[in-house]
XYZ file of C-alpha atoms in Angstrom:
560
model
C 41.808 32.636 8.722
C 39.278 32.879 5.958
C 37.937 30.218 4.029
C 37.808 30.380 -0.042
C 35.889 28.421 -2.410
C 38.560 27.696 -4.620
C 40.130 30.729 -3.669
C 38.925 31.453 -7.121
C 35.797 34.177 -8.558
C 33.484 32.701 -9.627
C 32.659 33.849 -13.564
C 28.572 33.383 -14.515
C 28.221 32.420 -18.344
C 26.038 36.075 -18.971
C 25.059 33.987 -22.408
C 26.237 31.507 -25.173
C 26.357 32.895 -28.390
C 27.710 30.859 -31.347
C 30.366 33.442 -32.369
C 32.751 35.788 -31.652
C 31.251 39.600 -30.335
C 35.343 41.611 -29.666
C 37.957 38.801 -29.443
C 37.779 40.127 -25.101
C 35.000 37.887 -25.142
C 35.997 34.337 -25.585
C 39.286 32.449 -25.922
C 41.121 32.239 -30.205
C 43.514 29.755 -30.246
C 44.979 29.747 -26.906
C 44.666 26.849 -24.704
C 45.108 29.110 -21.151
C 47.441 27.817 -18.306
C 50.595 29.637 -16.459
C 51.570 32.200 -19.276
C 53.793 34.710 -19.224
C 51.458 37.045 -21.464
C 48.850 36.884 -18.406
C 52.449 37.683 -15.892
C 53.805 40.947 -14.864
C 56.206 39.386 -12.619
C 57.040 36.937 -16.120
C 57.568 39.498 -17.708
C 59.411 41.861 -15.998
C 61.399 38.631 -14.711
C 61.993 38.308 -18.555
C 63.353 41.724 -19.357
C 65.610 41.420 -16.312
C 67.405 38.318 -17.625
C 67.068 39.264 -21.466
C 69.818 41.911 -20.014
C 71.798 39.596 -18.998
C 71.406 37.549 -22.792
C 72.236 40.509 -25.008
C 75.080 41.257 -22.721
C 76.541 37.290 -24.029
C 75.110 38.185 -27.126
C 76.766 41.096 -27.622
C 79.871 39.157 -26.290
C 79.781 36.681 -28.228
C 79.090 38.679 -31.322
C 82.359 40.793 -30.908
C 84.292 37.555 -29.908
C 83.180 36.161 -33.439
C 83.429 39.668 -35.270
C 87.328 39.796 -33.817
C 87.843 35.861 -35.433
C 86.627 37.238 -39.011
C 88.647 39.846 -38.575
C 91.463 37.750 -38.178
C 90.788 35.292 -40.688
C 89.814 38.870 -43.198
C 93.687 40.713 -42.115
C 94.911 37.358 -43.335
C 92.966 36.354 -46.103
C 93.323 40.766 -46.852
C 96.779 40.512 -47.446
C 97.745 37.156 -49.177
C 95.452 38.907 -51.710
C 97.177 42.423 -51.779
C 101.286 41.191 -51.783
C 99.954 37.419 -53.508
C 97.824 38.293 -56.788
C 98.966 41.806 -57.785
C 102.032 39.737 -58.817
C 100.592 36.781 -60.304
C 98.159 38.918 -62.334
C 101.156 41.250 -63.424
C 102.348 40.065 -66.929
C 105.714 42.225 -65.950
C 108.283 41.300 -62.769
C 106.387 42.796 -59.952
C 103.984 44.930 -59.451
C 104.489 48.620 -57.434
C 101.229 49.435 -56.158
C 99.024 47.044 -54.574
C 95.563 46.863 -56.180
C 92.367 45.547 -55.554
C 91.327 42.475 -55.716
C 87.691 41.526 -56.104
C 87.984 38.023 -55.869
C 90.345 35.719 -53.557
C 92.157 33.723 -56.220
C 93.854 29.863 -55.118
C 96.672 28.078 -57.365
C 96.046 24.353 -57.309
C 97.538 23.348 -60.534
C 101.842 22.497 -60.667
C 102.860 25.048 -62.470
C 101.155 27.693 -61.015
C 103.208 26.781 -57.830
C 105.573 26.780 -59.189
C 105.552 30.164 -60.635
C 103.976 31.648 -57.674
C 106.861 29.877 -55.400
C 108.992 31.707 -56.976
C 108.232 35.409 -57.174
C 107.213 35.026 -53.796
C 110.561 33.944 -53.376
C 112.399 36.718 -55.735
C 110.654 39.576 -53.635
C 111.690 40.564 -50.868
C 108.557 42.105 -49.577
C 106.318 39.719 -50.599
C 108.300 36.755 -48.755
C 108.640 38.556 -45.675
C 104.636 39.037 -45.499
C 104.852 35.596 -46.886
C 106.568 35.292 -43.328
C 104.871 37.248 -40.899
C 101.603 35.903 -41.969
C 102.179 32.247 -40.467
C 104.093 33.845 -37.856
C 102.063 37.034 -36.608
C 98.187 36.675 -38.383
C 97.576 32.497 -38.567
C 99.604 31.862 -35.550
C 96.332 34.863 -33.774
C 93.414 32.831 -35.830
C 95.045 29.417 -34.636
C 94.545 31.142 -31.367
C 92.166 33.105 -31.353
C 89.996 29.115 -32.808
C 91.329 26.893 -29.733
C 89.263 29.482 -27.876
C 86.164 27.867 -28.754
C 83.971 30.884 -28.316
C 80.867 28.247 -28.729
C 80.761 26.578 -25.625
C 81.890 29.676 -23.675
C 79.089 31.276 -24.939
C 76.905 27.464 -24.036
C 78.021 27.458 -21.101
C 77.050 32.021 -19.467
C 73.732 31.028 -21.643
C 72.644 27.831 -19.409
C 73.839 29.603 -16.558
C 71.740 32.412 -17.141
C 69.376 29.878 -17.742
C 69.318 27.875 -15.107
C 65.213 27.820 -13.556
C 64.166 30.335 -16.150
C 61.335 28.838 -18.963
C 61.426 29.800 -21.853
C 58.342 31.409 -23.316
C 56.859 29.845 -25.924
C 54.307 29.341 -29.138
C 51.128 29.837 -26.594
C 52.468 32.677 -24.757
C 53.725 34.219 -28.724
C 49.449 33.512 -29.295
C 48.093 35.296 -25.864
C 49.853 38.073 -26.692
C 48.779 37.992 -30.101
C 45.112 37.931 -27.928
C 46.010 40.789 -26.197
C 47.113 43.609 -29.398
C 43.455 41.739 -31.109
C 42.359 42.498 -27.044
C 43.230 46.745 -26.815
C 42.506 47.152 -30.575
C 38.953 46.005 -29.999
C 38.402 47.691 -26.646
C 39.853 51.231 -27.699
C 38.904 50.804 -31.568
C 42.807 51.977 -31.741
C 43.787 53.116 -35.193
C 46.253 50.724 -36.828
C 48.669 52.947 -37.916
C 49.977 54.169 -35.688
C 49.173 51.454 -32.319
C 51.503 49.820 -34.752
C 53.769 52.559 -34.032
C 54.247 52.832 -30.915
C 51.151 56.084 -30.720
C 48.382 54.398 -27.803
C 45.671 57.310 -27.326
C 47.919 59.650 -27.855
C 51.371 58.365 -26.075
C 53.890 57.611 -28.021
C 56.350 55.283 -26.571
C 59.058 55.296 -29.226
C 58.706 52.027 -29.755
C 56.208 49.814 -32.575
C 56.401 47.114 -34.933
C 57.525 45.485 -38.158
C 56.206 44.783 -41.142
C 56.714 41.190 -39.694
C 55.195 41.944 -36.360
C 51.344 42.560 -38.270
C 51.977 39.586 -40.717
C 52.108 37.641 -38.053
C 49.465 39.129 -36.224
C 47.742 39.079 -39.402
C 48.020 35.545 -39.874
C 47.305 34.322 -36.273
C 43.615 36.258 -36.960
C 42.775 34.771 -40.019
C 43.524 31.474 -39.039
C 40.436 32.416 -35.934
C 38.501 34.127 -38.971
C 38.713 36.978 -37.053
C 38.730 38.479 -40.693
C 38.179 42.716 -40.773
C 41.460 42.606 -38.201
C 43.516 39.619 -40.558
C 42.884 42.634 -43.407
C 43.677 45.674 -41.204
C 46.345 43.865 -39.924
C 47.616 42.524 -43.000
C 46.774 45.941 -45.084
C 49.145 47.143 -42.874
C 52.703 45.269 -42.734
C 51.735 45.526 -47.073
C 52.591 48.851 -46.754
C 55.443 50.023 -43.982
C 56.294 47.092 -46.729
C 56.234 49.512 -49.532
C 56.207 52.575 -48.400
C 58.140 52.516 -45.133
C 61.492 50.327 -47.080
C 60.686 47.801 -43.764
C 62.874 44.596 -44.529
C 61.828 42.235 -41.915
C 59.374 40.217 -44.791
C 58.956 40.414 -49.080
C 56.016 42.619 -49.442
C 54.617 39.694 -52.145
C 54.050 36.927 -49.444
C 52.392 39.790 -47.154
C 50.495 40.626 -50.626
C 48.957 36.926 -50.545
C 48.082 35.751 -47.291
C 46.479 39.521 -47.599
C 44.426 38.606 -51.033
C 44.005 35.013 -48.879
C 42.249 37.198 -45.673
C 40.362 38.877 -48.643
C 39.424 36.135 -50.365
C 38.074 34.509 -46.861
C 36.509 37.046 -45.753
C 34.326 37.899 -49.356
C 32.690 35.004 -49.062
C 32.215 34.425 -45.119
C 29.567 37.077 -46.181
C 27.569 35.488 -47.640
C 27.096 32.508 -44.734
C 24.246 32.429 -42.871
C 25.616 32.436 -39.775
C 27.150 35.848 -40.182
C 30.476 36.494 -38.075
C 30.820 39.644 -36.708
C 33.699 40.025 -37.901
C 33.381 41.163 -41.434
C 32.565 44.858 -43.164
C 28.969 45.023 -45.023
C 30.121 43.987 -47.715
C 33.090 42.631 -49.753
C 36.232 43.999 -49.445
C 37.827 45.008 -53.019
C 40.222 42.726 -54.174
C 42.222 45.905 -55.698
C 41.858 47.132 -52.162
C 41.271 50.668 -53.060
C 38.178 51.081 -50.427
C 39.847 50.971 -47.371
C 39.086 54.128 -46.541
C 35.079 53.600 -46.503
C 33.814 49.674 -45.063
C 32.360 49.643 -42.505
C 32.338 47.121 -39.572
C 28.909 44.897 -39.869
C 29.419 46.044 -35.493
C 29.256 49.339 -36.260
C 26.376 50.562 -34.639
C 25.854 50.320 -32.091
C 22.743 50.829 -29.014
C 23.240 51.044 -25.803
C 20.694 49.654 -22.576
C 21.404 49.980 -19.624
C 19.563 48.343 -16.341
C 18.483 45.375 -17.647
C 19.257 42.476 -14.953
C 18.569 39.762 -17.971
C 21.950 38.810 -19.549
C 22.535 39.314 -23.219
C 24.434 41.314 -25.540
C 24.038 44.311 -24.464
C 26.427 43.557 -20.570
C 29.077 43.322 -23.618
C 28.414 46.254 -25.840
C 27.985 48.408 -22.566
C 31.598 46.616 -21.720
C 33.374 47.982 -24.217
C 31.397 50.750 -25.119
C 32.392 52.092 -20.798
C 36.472 50.322 -21.578
C 36.006 53.382 -24.427
C 36.025 56.850 -22.014
C 32.106 56.183 -23.595
C 29.511 58.165 -21.642
C 26.001 56.141 -21.217
C 24.334 57.839 -18.788
C 22.475 60.948 -20.108
C 23.537 64.249 -17.581
C 20.802 63.759 -15.594
C 21.162 60.446 -14.456
C 24.454 62.010 -13.329
C 24.163 65.588 -11.905
C 23.513 64.320 -8.154
C 26.182 62.241 -7.512
C 29.434 63.750 -5.483
C 32.595 63.615 -3.875
C 32.566 64.271 -0.462
C 34.863 64.856 2.508
C 33.999 62.329 5.138
C 34.051 62.751 8.485
C 30.928 60.801 10.212
C 33.741 58.425 12.232
C 35.777 59.750 14.979
C 38.505 58.034 13.381
C 38.279 60.486 10.163
C 38.129 63.617 11.819
C 41.517 64.447 11.417
C 42.776 63.095 8.403
C 38.500 62.514 6.504
C 38.463 60.814 3.746
C 38.040 61.539 -0.166
C 34.602 59.995 -1.590
C 33.886 60.258 -4.467
C 30.559 59.135 -5.093
C 29.507 57.237 -8.905
C 26.050 55.603 -8.484
C 23.232 56.134 -5.802
C 21.930 53.113 -6.207
C 22.971 50.610 -5.692
C 26.579 52.054 -4.487
C 29.618 52.476 -6.424
C 31.439 54.199 -3.669
C 36.245 55.059 -4.481
C 36.843 55.891 -1.779
C 41.036 58.205 -2.914
C 43.819 57.254 0.230
C 43.604 54.455 1.520
C 46.156 53.182 0.781
C 49.900 54.762 0.996
C 51.946 54.052 -1.411
C 54.987 52.063 1.910
C 52.225 49.983 2.234
C 50.976 48.664 -1.670
C 54.948 47.940 -1.539
C 55.124 45.269 1.595
C 51.575 44.228 -0.196
C 53.717 43.611 -3.433
C 56.717 42.228 -2.176
C 54.136 39.263 -0.169
C 52.241 39.654 -3.132
C 55.234 38.471 -6.300
C 57.384 35.112 -5.285
C 53.202 33.293 -5.033
C 51.519 35.109 -8.365
C 49.802 32.026 -10.422
C 47.916 32.652 -13.810
C 44.041 33.051 -12.487
C 41.336 31.070 -12.374
C 37.442 30.919 -12.730
C 34.831 28.502 -11.953
C 35.120 26.142 -14.912
C 30.819 24.650 -15.634
C 32.911 21.236 -16.038
C 31.941 19.034 -12.252
C 33.015 22.626 -10.813
C 36.176 22.438 -11.486
C 38.534 25.666 -11.575
C 39.568 26.596 -14.700
C 43.195 28.445 -16.372
C 40.596 30.615 -19.339
C 40.541 33.931 -21.402
C 37.433 34.792 -20.096
C 40.677 36.595 -17.419
C 44.070 37.044 -18.298
C 45.544 37.323 -14.594
C 47.723 35.791 -12.294
C 47.080 35.417 -8.635
C 48.031 35.197 -4.796
C 46.324 35.201 -1.850
C 47.677 36.511 1.029
C 46.572 36.127 5.225
C 46.477 39.310 6.909
C 46.735 36.740 10.080
C 50.494 35.895 8.906
C 52.076 39.456 8.666
C 51.645 42.694 11.143
C 51.234 44.734 9.070
C 48.804 43.136 6.650
C 46.663 42.884 9.417
C 46.134 46.928 9.060
C 43.464 46.963 5.716
C 40.755 44.217 7.342
C 40.717 46.511 10.652
C 40.811 49.236 7.460
C 38.074 48.339 5.314
C 35.693 47.349 8.529
C 36.143 51.388 8.830
C 35.382 52.095 5.688
C 32.544 49.706 4.887
C 31.139 49.886 8.476
C 31.252 45.893 7.830
C 32.181 43.088 10.390
C 35.760 42.551 8.531
C 38.162 41.260 11.395
C 36.425 38.729 12.974
C 37.140 35.338 12.364
C 35.115 34.576 8.840
C 33.190 37.683 7.597
C 35.791 37.821 5.215
C 38.270 36.113 2.979
C 42.166 36.781 2.870
C 43.379 39.303 0.741
C 43.506 38.279 -2.662
C 46.498 40.176 -5.491
C 45.884 40.149 -8.580
C 48.094 41.484 -12.182
C 47.104 42.163 -15.249
C 49.660 42.548 -18.424
C 49.822 42.715 -22.235
C 45.659 43.780 -22.799
C 45.376 42.141 -19.394
C 41.454 42.154 -18.834
C 38.758 40.488 -16.482
C 35.022 39.578 -18.297
C 31.647 41.228 -17.136
C 30.885 38.730 -14.142
C 30.215 38.607 -11.444
C 31.715 38.147 -7.288
C 28.832 35.917 -5.937
C 29.450 32.438 -5.541
C 26.881 30.810 -4.702
C 24.066 29.533 -7.367
C 22.054 26.585 -8.632
C 24.730 24.688 -10.457
C 27.664 25.294 -7.585
C 25.874 24.145 -4.525
C 26.667 20.904 -4.291
C 30.515 21.541 -4.376
C 30.333 24.442 -1.722
C 31.745 22.781 1.709
C 29.255 23.517 5.657
C 32.108 26.236 6.358
C 31.332 28.233 2.942
C 27.595 27.976 3.836
C 28.638 29.439 6.992
C 30.214 31.845 6.126
C 27.515 33.319 3.049
C 27.646 34.653 -0.142
C 29.340 37.865 -0.206
C 27.625 40.312 -0.004
C 30.227 42.999 -1.060
C 33.277 43.612 -2.751
C 36.206 46.404 -1.873
C 39.029 46.796 -4.787
C 41.678 48.104 -4.247
C 44.069 50.054 -6.727
C 47.535 49.602 -6.088
C 48.871 50.950 -9.059
C 48.165 53.599 -10.973
C 47.600 52.670 -14.717
C 48.359 54.918 -17.692
C 46.332 53.817 -20.165
C 43.350 51.410 -19.825
C 43.096 48.547 -16.372
C 39.729 50.834 -15.739
C 36.172 48.678 -14.004
C 33.055 48.553 -16.142
C 29.533 48.632 -14.429
C 28.255 47.503 -17.921
C 24.287 47.539 -16.846
C 24.205 51.295 -14.005
C 26.869 52.862 -17.373
C 29.672 53.319 -14.273
C 33.427 53.241 -15.260
C 35.607 53.642 -12.522
C 40.049 54.694 -13.503
C 42.288 52.832 -11.288
C 44.327 55.227 -9.753
C 47.246 54.032 -6.611
C 45.437 53.522 -3.549
C 42.397 54.241 -4.317
C 39.334 51.774 -4.176
C 36.245 50.853 -4.610
C 33.408 49.317 -2.875
C 29.427 47.808 -3.541
C 26.942 45.900 -2.423
C 26.780 42.269 -3.920
C 23.867 41.201 -2.780
C 20.616 42.822 -2.282
C 19.187 43.880 0.890
C 17.138 40.412 1.177
C 20.206 38.197 0.043
C 19.077 37.481 -3.325
C 21.730 38.494 -6.268
C 22.214 42.645 -7.352
C 22.014 41.055 -10.579
C 22.815 44.719 -11.376
C 26.170 44.563 -9.773
C 27.229 43.042 -12.900
C 31.437 43.944 -13.909
C 34.500 43.126 -15.553
C 38.701 45.139 -15.857
C 38.867 46.624 -18.729
C 41.904 45.457 -21.227
C 45.054 47.207 -20.440
C 46.065 49.426 -23.213
C 48.584 50.982 -21.541
C 51.817 49.766 -17.743
C 50.486 47.558 -15.009
C 47.324 46.799 -13.298
C 47.472 45.113 -9.735
C 44.311 45.716 -7.998
C 43.769 43.978 -4.029
C 40.080 42.705 -3.503
C 38.211 41.952 -0.392
C 35.555 40.343 -0.625
C 33.122 40.538 2.634
C 31.390 37.921 3.475
C 27.332 37.773 4.046
C 26.369 36.188 7.478
C 28.380 37.895 9.764
C 26.256 40.950 8.979
C 23.255 40.065 10.458
C 23.333 43.153 12.508
C 25.709 45.613 11.427
C 23.511 44.886 7.485
C 20.083 42.452 8.413
C 17.820 41.154 6.101
C 15.216 43.029 4.405
C 12.011 41.554 2.189
C 12.695 44.985 0.682
C 15.238 44.297 -1.733
C 16.901 47.485 -1.971
């Protein structure tokens, strides 16, 4: 079995900044723990369990409505039998008159009159006896069923072993929505109604949902988003007849967001989440507002950390082409048959970047093997962590919103084939002890992403905590990442310094080197996972260690 450096991927800080540039770069208000909003397995479990909850509540409502109908049946019969006769000036009424308000007689005079009326009227007498013998009896019988206790027992059984989502999960889900909005520049009017970049889902948000997203953004000082979401909530209450929240409540919050925004644009340290000019308090300038970050420039092949890494990352995730045609004209796709293993079944290879190489190989894993991997991984998925700066401890962080587990291939005869396949595909040593790490499986939920990072582990800040076993294995010379699912929208892998983004296609894999030929980290290998806009993203990482490659990829004085 391979040894792992904390069994997690380290994140190198690209640059410390005093403000947010994009929502998905840093956390807002949530503290990262093992949360539902990052867990596909957890979310899918909630979706399944909710069907039982809906069934239980539906049955409970049916029982309550039945009880209510029994009570109403008794009262309606009383109203139509007794009250018309009591209100008639001359004798009993020939037809039942509608009664708008239930009258109950308490004083002795009225009670005597009522008793005489009922006892003297044959039909009222019959209905009185029937109400006691039938309607009242049925109602009391239903009361003895104790639907509340029955419902509580059913719910207790359903919830057994289930940890319910908390406020932190709600906030995390909101951050996911904001992350999607920033990464893909989605139009809120369409997004809130369930349309994702041309994909219509017929399931959107209510005005109260938009209101809560806006409030959360306001508390986080993300003023442009707060105004946009609160405006959308207000429009839904005033134009779409959405009654989930009072329009005045939304309007007051919107005015507060405008007030705070207009105060923020004059601050010395400029908040990137403001417009270039004050917002009209009458909100008549909606179409003419320009954000501070609206104009962007893109530079490639920069090896020094800067905010350009994040700007490029966001642009690539959003589908912007950063490379000029002359830089991509020599890229190609081909069938690889050099190895005897691939003569009858050639590899389908696409070159995304020539130097350093970024390759995508298609149809590497069949569906049945992917199903086997996911079945083995799902029960043990936990919140992904990154290398922290405090005492070199691993921490859950909004830098990476996913869940992870590790699968030792040595414990499964099917999984043993994976390192063998990677070795054939790359020409690197992968099957020998210490040549590679176990397979890491990750899943990404709502807006799930991984900020730009390096896969290499060793640096001066962490070497003191690295075990001898890790040192003997060497650093992560290369990454072989399998896509275990298709993703309908988003979820690509972006290399901001190369201007490359790969698409998550089920069964394919991407390969790149993390280290130069001279053994130093390749600073152009910076990469990250784009937020998932719609769909489920599963990946498997196979990290290949350097020391076992001394003969297959010997160290050179030439950095290239």
